[in-house]
């Protein structure tokens, strides 16, 4: 993930706002999964920008990544283990 960030990837936390209170990855945008396709273009209008979607465990992040790929964003990845695979130094508490 750190390499993607160095290359300009934008992080999208697809959890609900209440879940963000427990913490997230520094500089991540919160767009809950249920409104992702309605709001993504306001946050990332350039579809060529690399995107990394994540959630707590990886499931919603994978669903979000697939939805964005189908929506015409060609450079989307997910964090397979969600926040569980992120080093503490990259996290910020809510």
Tab-separated table of N, CA, C and O in Angstrom:
chain	number	residue	atom	x	y	z
A	1	UNK	N	0.804	-1.188	0.000
A	1	UNK	CA	0.000	0.000	0.000
A	1	UNK	C	0.851	1.257	0.000
A	1	UNK	O	0.503	2.225	-0.654
A	2	UNK	N	1.943	1.243	0.710
A	2	UNK	CA	2.788	2.429	0.778
A	2	UNK	C	3.329	2.796	-0.603
A	2	UNK	O	3.453	3.970	-0.928
A	3	UNK	N	3.621	1.792	-1.418
A	3	UNK	CA	4.094	2.072	-2.777
A	3	UNK	C	3.005	2.735	-3.599
A	3	UNK	O	3.279	3.653	-4.368
A	4	UNK	N	1.758	2.285	-3.436
A	4	UNK	CA	0.656	2.907	-4.161
A	4	UNK	C	0.496	4.367	-3.748
A	4	UNK	O	0.253	5.238	-4.586
A	5	UNK	N	0.651	4.642	-2.460
A	5	UNK	CA	0.540	6.016	-1.982
A	5	UNK	C	1.641	6.891	-2.560
A	5	UNK	O	1.402	8.044	-2.932
A	6	UNK	N	2.837	6.354	-2.634
A	6	UNK	CA	3.953	7.102	-3.212
A	6	UNK	C	3.708	7.418	-4.681
A	6	UNK	O	4.193	8.408	-5.204
A	7	UNK	N	2.928	6.582	-5.342
A	7	UNK	CA	2.601	6.799	-6.755
A	7	UNK	C	1.358	7.660	-6.934
A	7	UNK	O	0.855	7.793	-8.044
A	8	UNK	N	0.826	8.206	-5.845
A	8	UNK	CA	-0.311	9.109	-5.930
A	8	UNK	C	-1.671	8.485	-5.775
A	8	UNK	O	-2.683	9.102	-6.107
A	9	UNK	N	-1.743	7.274	-5.250
A	9	UNK	CA	-3.038	6.615	-5.058
A	9	UNK	C	-3.876	7.365	-4.026
A	9	UNK	O	-3.351	7.924	-3.059
A	10	UNK	N	-5.171	7.356	-4.261
A	10	UNK	CA	-6.115	7.947	-3.323
A	10	UNK	C	-6.783	6.817	-2.557
A	10	UNK	O	-7.250	5.839	-3.143
A	11	UNK	N	-6.809	6.957	-1.241
A	11	UNK	CA	-7.401	5.946	-0.372
A	11	UNK	C	-8.874	6.253	-0.140
A	11	UNK	O	-9.239	7.392	0.166
A	12	UNK	N	-9.710	5.231	-0.286
A	12	UNK	CA	-11.134	5.365	-0.035
A	12	UNK	C	-11.535	4.369	1.045
A	12	UNK	O	-11.469	3.154	0.848
A	13	UNK	N	-11.939	4.881	2.193
A	13	UNK	CA	-12.438	4.071	3.296
A	13	UNK	C	-13.942	3.935	3.087
A	13	UNK	O	-14.679	4.925	3.159
A	14	UNK	N	-14.420	2.731	2.802
A	14	UNK	CA	-15.827	2.533	2.462
A	14	UNK	C	-16.695	2.145	3.661
A	14	UNK	O	-17.844	1.752	3.500
A	15	UNK	N	-16.162	2.305	4.848
A	15	UNK	CA	-16.943	2.013	6.047
A	15	UNK	C	-17.928	3.142	6.338
A	15	UNK	O	-17.816	4.242	5.807
A	16	UNK	N	-18.866	2.862	7.214
A	16	UNK	CA	-19.841	3.863	7.644
A	16	UNK	C	-19.163	4.897	8.547
A	16	UNK	O	-18.179	4.572	9.228
A	17	UNK	N	-19.673	6.133	8.580
A	17	UNK	CA	-19.049	7.173	9.407
A	17	UNK	C	-18.852	6.786	10.868
A	17	UNK	O	-17.827	7.125	11.461
A	18	UNK	N	-19.776	6.059	11.455
A	18	UNK	CA	-19.619	5.642	12.850
A	18	UNK	C	-18.408	4.738	13.041
A	18	UNK	O	-17.764	4.761	14.091
A	19	UNK	N	-18.073	3.956	12.019
A	19	UNK	CA	-16.922	3.061	12.108
A	19	UNK	C	-15.599	3.824	12.040
A	19	UNK	O	-14.588	3.364	12.565
A	20	UNK	N	-15.610	4.968	11.411
A	20	UNK	CA	-14.392	5.769	11.248
A	20	UNK	C	-13.911	6.292	12.598
A	20	UNK	O	-12.726	6.547	12.789
A	21	UNK	N	-14.822	6.423	13.543
A	21	UNK	CA	-14.455	6.932	14.864
A	21	UNK	C	-13.393	6.083	15.535
A	21	UNK	O	-12.641	6.572	16.363
A	22	UNK	N	-13.298	4.810	15.168
A	22	UNK	CA	-12.293	3.936	15.757
A	22	UNK	C	-10.924	4.134	15.113
A	22	UNK	O	-9.929	3.612	15.595
A	23	UNK	N	-10.871	4.888	14.016
A	23	UNK	CA	-9.615	5.175	13.339
A	23	UNK	C	-9.659	4.782	11.880
A	23	UNK	O	-10.535	4.031	11.445
A	24	UNK	N	-8.725	5.317	11.118
A	24	UNK	CA	-8.628	5.042	9.683
A	24	UNK	C	-7.193	5.275	9.238
A	24	UNK	O	-6.330	5.606	10.046
A	25	UNK	N	-6.948	5.122	7.970
A	25	UNK	CA	-5.620	5.392	7.425
A	25	UNK	C	-5.505	6.895	7.173
A	25	UNK	O	-6.435	7.515	6.650
A	26	UNK	N	-4.402	7.446	7.555
A	26	UNK	CA	-4.153	8.872	7.389
A	26	UNK	C	-4.417	9.313	5.942
A	26	UNK	O	-4.005	8.645	5.013
A	27	UNK	N	-5.131	10.404	5.766
A	27	UNK	CA	-5.452	11.028	4.472
A	27	UNK	C	-6.464	10.250	3.635
A	27	UNK	O	-6.626	10.546	2.453
A	28	UNK	N	-7.133	9.274	4.214
A	28	UNK	CA	-8.156	8.530	3.474
A	28	UNK	C	-9.437	9.348	3.391
A	28	UNK	O	-9.770	10.105	4.302
A	29	UNK	N	-10.149	9.186	2.298
A	29	UNK	CA	-11.470	9.783	2.122
A	29	UNK	C	-12.505	8.757	2.559
A	29	UNK	O	-12.398	7.589	2.203
A	30	UNK	N	-13.507	9.199	3.298
A	30	UNK	CA	-14.583	8.296	3.700
A	30	UNK	C	-15.756	8.447	2.755
A	30	UNK	O	-16.382	9.495	2.692
A	31	UNK	N	-16.014	7.401	1.978
A	31	UNK	CA	-17.207	7.328	1.139
A	31	UNK	C	-17.818	5.955	1.407
A	31	UNK	O	-17.320	4.948	0.916
A	32	UNK	N	-18.893	5.913	2.202
A	32	UNK	CA	-19.499	4.618	2.516
A	32	UNK	C	-19.899	3.861	1.251
A	32	UNK	O	-20.268	4.461	0.238
A	33	UNK	N	-19.811	2.555	1.337
A	33	UNK	CA	-20.078	1.695	0.192
A	33	UNK	C	-21.436	1.969	-0.442
A	33	UNK	O	-21.556	2.001	-1.670
A	34	UNK	N	-22.456	2.216	0.376
A	34	UNK	CA	-23.798	2.386	-0.177
A	34	UNK	C	-23.996	3.664	-0.993
A	34	UNK	O	-24.967	3.788	-1.725
A	35	UNK	N	-23.056	4.626	-0.898
A	35	UNK	CA	-23.147	5.853	-1.706
A	35	UNK	C	-21.919	6.049	-2.595
A	35	UNK	O	-21.753	7.100	-3.216
A	36	UNK	N	-21.077	5.057	-2.661
A	36	UNK	CA	-19.805	5.181	-3.380
A	36	UNK	C	-19.980	5.631	-4.828
A	36	UNK	O	-19.342	6.598	-5.260
A	37	UNK	N	-20.820	4.967	-5.576
A	37	UNK	CA	-20.950	5.302	-6.995
A	37	UNK	C	-21.609	6.658	-7.217
A	37	UNK	O	-21.366	7.302	-8.240
A	38	UNK	N	-22.393	7.125	-6.271
A	38	UNK	CA	-22.999	8.448	-6.392
A	38	UNK	C	-22.019	9.571	-6.067
A	38	UNK	O	-22.144	10.674	-6.587
A	39	UNK	N	-21.031	9.298	-5.205
A	39	UNK	CA	-20.142	10.354	-4.713
A	39	UNK	C	-18.717	10.299	-5.254
A	39	UNK	O	-17.974	11.265	-5.102
A	40	UNK	N	-18.329	9.214	-5.873
A	40	UNK	CA	-16.929	9.043	-6.252
A	40	UNK	C	-16.430	10.133	-7.200
A	40	UNK	O	-15.300	10.596	-7.090
A	41	UNK	N	-17.252	10.571	-8.132
A	41	UNK	CA	-16.797	11.558	-9.109
A	41	UNK	C	-16.542	12.924	-8.488
A	41	UNK	O	-15.760	13.698	-9.036
A	42	UNK	N	-17.155	13.221	-7.358
A	42	UNK	CA	-16.866	14.493	-6.690
A	42	UNK	C	-15.512	14.446	-5.989
A	42	UNK	O	-14.842	15.461	-5.877
A	43	UNK	N	-15.121	13.281	-5.523
A	43	UNK	CA	-13.832	13.122	-4.845
A	43	UNK	C	-12.718	12.835	-5.849
A	43	UNK	O	-11.619	13.366	-5.741
A	44	UNK	N	-13.014	11.989	-6.847
A	44	UNK	CA	-12.009	11.584	-7.835
A	44	UNK	C	-12.605	11.725	-9.238
A	44	UNK	O	-13.091	10.757	-9.811
A	45	UNK	N	-12.578	12.937	-9.795
A	45	UNK	CA	-13.138	13.113	-11.136
A	45	UNK	C	-12.274	12.500	-12.239
A	45	UNK	O	-12.775	12.136	-13.303
A	46	UNK	N	-10.972	12.385	-11.988
A	46	UNK	CA	-10.047	11.810	-12.966
A	46	UNK	C	-10.031	10.294	-12.804
A	46	UNK	O	-9.473	9.759	-11.854
A	47	UNK	N	-10.630	9.598	-13.740
A	47	UNK	CA	-10.765	8.139	-13.629
A	47	UNK	C	-9.439	7.393	-13.762
A	47	UNK	O	-9.369	6.210	-13.465
A	48	UNK	N	-8.390	8.060	-14.184
A	48	UNK	CA	-7.103	7.383	-14.348
A	48	UNK	C	-6.279	7.350	-13.061
A	48	UNK	O	-5.271	6.655	-12.988
A	49	UNK	N	-6.705	8.077	-12.048
A	49	UNK	CA	-5.976	8.133	-10.783
A	49	UNK	C	-6.035	6.775	-10.092
A	49	UNK	O	-7.092	6.150	-10.034
A	50	UNK	N	-4.920	6.298	-9.558
A	50	UNK	CA	-4.955	5.030	-8.816
A	50	UNK	C	-5.753	5.179	-7.518
A	50	UNK	O	-5.633	6.181	-6.823
A	51	UNK	N	-6.567	4.171	-7.240
A	51	UNK	CA	-7.433	4.170	-6.064
A	51	UNK	C	-7.194	2.892	-5.280
A	51	UNK	O	-7.049	1.817	-5.856
A	52	UNK	N	-7.189	3.017	-3.954
A	52	UNK	CA	-7.125	1.859	-3.065
A	52	UNK	C	-8.332	1.929	-2.135
A	52	UNK	O	-8.478	2.886	-1.367
A	53	UNK	N	-9.216	0.935	-2.238
A	53	UNK	CA	-10.405	0.860	-1.391
A	53	UNK	C	-10.123	-0.057	-0.207
A	53	UNK	O	-9.427	-1.058	-0.341
A	54	UNK	N	-10.702	0.291	0.944
A	54	UNK	CA	-10.523	-0.578	2.109
A	54	UNK	C	-11.685	-0.430	3.080
A	54	UNK	O	-12.465	0.511	3.015
A	55	UNK	N	-11.759	-1.410	3.960
A	55	UNK	CA	-12.737	-1.433	5.045
A	55	UNK	C	-12.034	-2.052	6.251
A	55	UNK	O	-10.816	-2.052	6.312
A	56	UNK	N	-12.777	-2.624	7.153
A	56	UNK	CA	-12.159	-3.226	8.331
A	56	UNK	C	-11.459	-4.539	8.007
A	56	UNK	O	-10.308	-4.743	8.364
A	57	UNK	N	-12.149	-5.429	7.317
A	57	UNK	CA	-11.598	-6.752	7.076
A	57	UNK	C	-11.294	-7.095	5.628
A	57	UNK	O	-10.648	-8.086	5.351
A	58	UNK	N	-11.782	-6.323	4.690
A	58	UNK	CA	-11.478	-6.563	3.288
A	58	UNK	C	-12.666	-6.833	2.384
A	58	UNK	O	-12.577	-6.632	1.176
A	59	UNK	N	-13.791	-7.289	2.939
A	59	UNK	CA	-14.930	-7.648	2.094
A	59	UNK	C	-15.551	-6.449	1.374
A	59	UNK	O	-15.723	-6.460	0.159
A	60	UNK	N	-15.923	-5.423	2.132
A	60	UNK	CA	-16.535	-4.250	1.500
A	60	UNK	C	-15.551	-3.533	0.592
A	60	UNK	O	-15.942	-2.975	-0.436
A	61	UNK	N	-14.275	-3.545	0.948
A	61	UNK	CA	-13.263	-2.940	0.091
A	61	UNK	C	-13.202	-3.627	-1.262
A	61	UNK	O	-13.086	-2.977	-2.301
A	62	UNK	N	-13.307	-4.952	-1.258
A	62	UNK	CA	-13.292	-5.715	-2.513
A	62	UNK	C	-14.542	-5.431	-3.341
A	62	UNK	O	-14.468	-5.282	-4.571
A	63	UNK	N	-15.688	-5.342	-2.682
A	63	UNK	CA	-16.932	-5.022	-3.386
A	63	UNK	C	-16.832	-3.622	-4.004
A	63	UNK	O	-17.228	-3.395	-5.150
A	64	UNK	N	-16.289	-2.679	-3.245
A	64	UNK	CA	-16.127	-1.306	-3.739
A	64	UNK	C	-15.190	-1.256	-4.932
A	64	UNK	O	-15.478	-0.580	-5.931
A	65	UNK	N	-14.079	-1.963	-4.849
A	65	UNK	CA	-13.120	-1.976	-5.956
A	65	UNK	C	-13.758	-2.535	-7.220
A	65	UNK	O	-13.601	-1.971	-8.312
A	66	UNK	N	-14.514	-3.614	-7.087
A	66	UNK	CA	-15.182	-4.208	-8.247
A	66	UNK	C	-16.202	-3.239	-8.841
A	66	UNK	O	-16.314	-3.106	-10.068
A	67	UNK	N	-16.943	-2.545	-7.980
A	67	UNK	CA	-17.946	-1.583	-8.453
A	67	UNK	C	-17.282	-0.430	-9.205
A	67	UNK	O	-17.780	0.007	-10.250
A	68	UNK	N	-16.154	0.053	-8.694
A	68	UNK	CA	-15.457	1.151	-9.365
A	68	UNK	C	-14.869	0.706	-10.705
A	68	UNK	O	-14.897	1.464	-11.681
A	69	UNK	N	-14.360	-0.505	-10.756
A	69	UNK	CA	-13.872	-1.036	-12.037
A	69	UNK	C	-15.010	-1.084	-13.055
A	69	UNK	O	-14.845	-0.663	-14.202
A	70	UNK	N	-16.158	-1.563	-12.638
A	70	UNK	CA	-17.334	-1.622	-13.515
A	70	UNK	C	-17.826	-0.229	-13.902
A	70	UNK	O	-18.448	-0.058	-14.939
A	71	UNK	N	-17.539	0.750	-13.056
A	71	UNK	CA	-17.980	2.133	-13.268
A	71	UNK	C	-16.990	2.929	-14.126
A	71	UNK	O	-17.174	4.113	-14.336
A	72	UNK	N	-15.931	2.277	-14.588
A	72	UNK	CA	-14.994	2.937	-15.491
A	72	UNK	C	-13.729	3.479	-14.872
A	72	UNK	O	-12.999	4.246	-15.499
A	73	UNK	N	-13.441	3.101	-13.639
A	73	UNK	CA	-12.173	3.470	-12.997
A	73	UNK	C	-11.224	2.278	-13.182
A	73	UNK	O	-11.384	1.252	-12.526
A	74	UNK	N	-10.233	2.395	-14.073
A	74	UNK	CA	-9.428	1.231	-14.434
A	74	UNK	C	-8.297	0.869	-13.470
A	74	UNK	O	-7.744	-0.215	-13.555
A	75	UNK	N	-7.965	1.760	-12.549
A	75	UNK	CA	-6.782	1.571	-11.718
A	75	UNK	C	-7.182	1.481	-10.243
A	75	UNK	O	-6.841	2.348	-9.450
A	76	UNK	N	-7.938	0.439	-9.900
A	76	UNK	CA	-8.467	0.287	-8.546
A	76	UNK	C	-7.944	-0.999	-7.922
A	76	UNK	O	-7.904	-2.043	-8.564
A	77	UNK	N	-7.554	-0.880	-6.658
A	77	UNK	CA	-7.104	-2.037	-5.895
A	77	UNK	C	-7.805	-2.028	-4.547
A	77	UNK	O	-8.464	-1.060	-4.183
A	78	UNK	N	-7.618	-3.089	-3.804
A	78	UNK	CA	-8.186	-3.176	-2.466
A	78	UNK	C	-7.124	-3.688	-1.499
A	78	UNK	O	-6.149	-4.316	-1.920
A	79	UNK	N	-7.322	-3.397	-0.237
A	79	UNK	CA	-6.461	-3.971	0.796
A	79	UNK	C	-7.115	-5.276	1.224
A	79	UNK	O	-8.182	-5.269	1.844
A	80	UNK	N	-6.516	-6.382	0.871
A	80	UNK	CA	-7.122	-7.698	1.094
A	80	UNK	C	-7.509	-7.946	2.540
A	80	UNK	O	-8.558	-8.512	2.816
A	81	UNK	N	-6.681	-7.522	3.462
A	81	UNK	CA	-6.980	-7.748	4.883
A	81	UNK	C	-7.566	-6.493	5.536
A	81	UNK	O	-7.677	-6.424	6.753
A	82	UNK	N	-7.920	-5.507	4.736
A	82	UNK	CA	-8.472	-4.274	5.275
A	82	UNK	C	-7.510	-3.597	6.222
A	82	UNK	O	-6.290	-3.673	6.058
A	83	UNK	N	-8.045	-2.957	7.218
A	83	UNK	CA	-7.207	-2.243	8.182
A	83	UNK	C	-6.303	-3.168	8.971
A	83	UNK	O	-5.279	-2.737	9.497
A	84	UNK	N	-6.652	-4.446	9.045
A	84	UNK	CA	-5.829	-5.397	9.780
A	84	UNK	C	-4.441	-5.568	9.209
A	84	UNK	O	-3.520	-5.979	9.909
A	85	UNK	N	-4.250	-5.234	7.943
A	85	UNK	CA	-2.950	-5.373	7.319
A	85	UNK	C	-2.172	-4.084	7.202
A	85	UNK	O	-1.137	-4.032	6.536
A	86	UNK	N	-2.647	-3.037	7.858
A	86	UNK	CA	-2.014	-1.715	7.749
A	86	UNK	C	-1.113	-1.466	8.947
A	86	UNK	O	-1.537	-1.630	10.091
A	87	UNK	N	0.133	-1.056	8.707
A	87	UNK	CA	1.027	-0.743	9.820
A	87	UNK	C	0.474	0.397	10.693
A	87	UNK	O	-0.104	1.346	10.174
A	88	UNK	N	0.648	0.294	11.987
A	88	UNK	CA	0.145	1.306	12.919
A	88	UNK	C	0.621	2.716	12.580
A	88	UNK	O	-0.099	3.682	12.789
A	89	UNK	N	1.810	2.847	12.033
A	89	UNK	CA	2.352	4.173	11.746
A	89	UNK	C	1.540	4.929	10.691
A	89	UNK	O	1.640	6.127	10.573
A	90	UNK	N	0.714	4.212	9.925
A	90	UNK	CA	-0.107	4.851	8.896
A	90	UNK	C	-1.533	5.151	9.358
A	90	UNK	O	-2.310	5.747	8.620
A	91	UNK	N	-1.845	4.747	10.567
A	91	UNK	CA	-3.200	4.920	11.083
A	91	UNK	C	-3.330	6.183	11.901
A	91	UNK	O	-2.373	6.629	12.533
A	92	UNK	N	-4.524	6.736	11.879
A	92	UNK	CA	-4.836	7.841	12.780
A	92	UNK	C	-6.095	7.471	13.533
A	92	UNK	O	-7.007	6.855	12.987
A	93	UNK	N	-6.107	7.818	14.793
A	93	UNK	CA	-7.245	7.494	15.637
A	93	UNK	C	-8.357	8.499	15.396
A	93	UNK	O	-8.113	9.650	15.106
A	94	UNK	N	-9.593	8.020	15.523
A	94	UNK	CA	-10.774	8.857	15.293
A	94	UNK	C	-11.045	9.812	16.404
A	94	UNK	O	-10.389	10.000	17.334
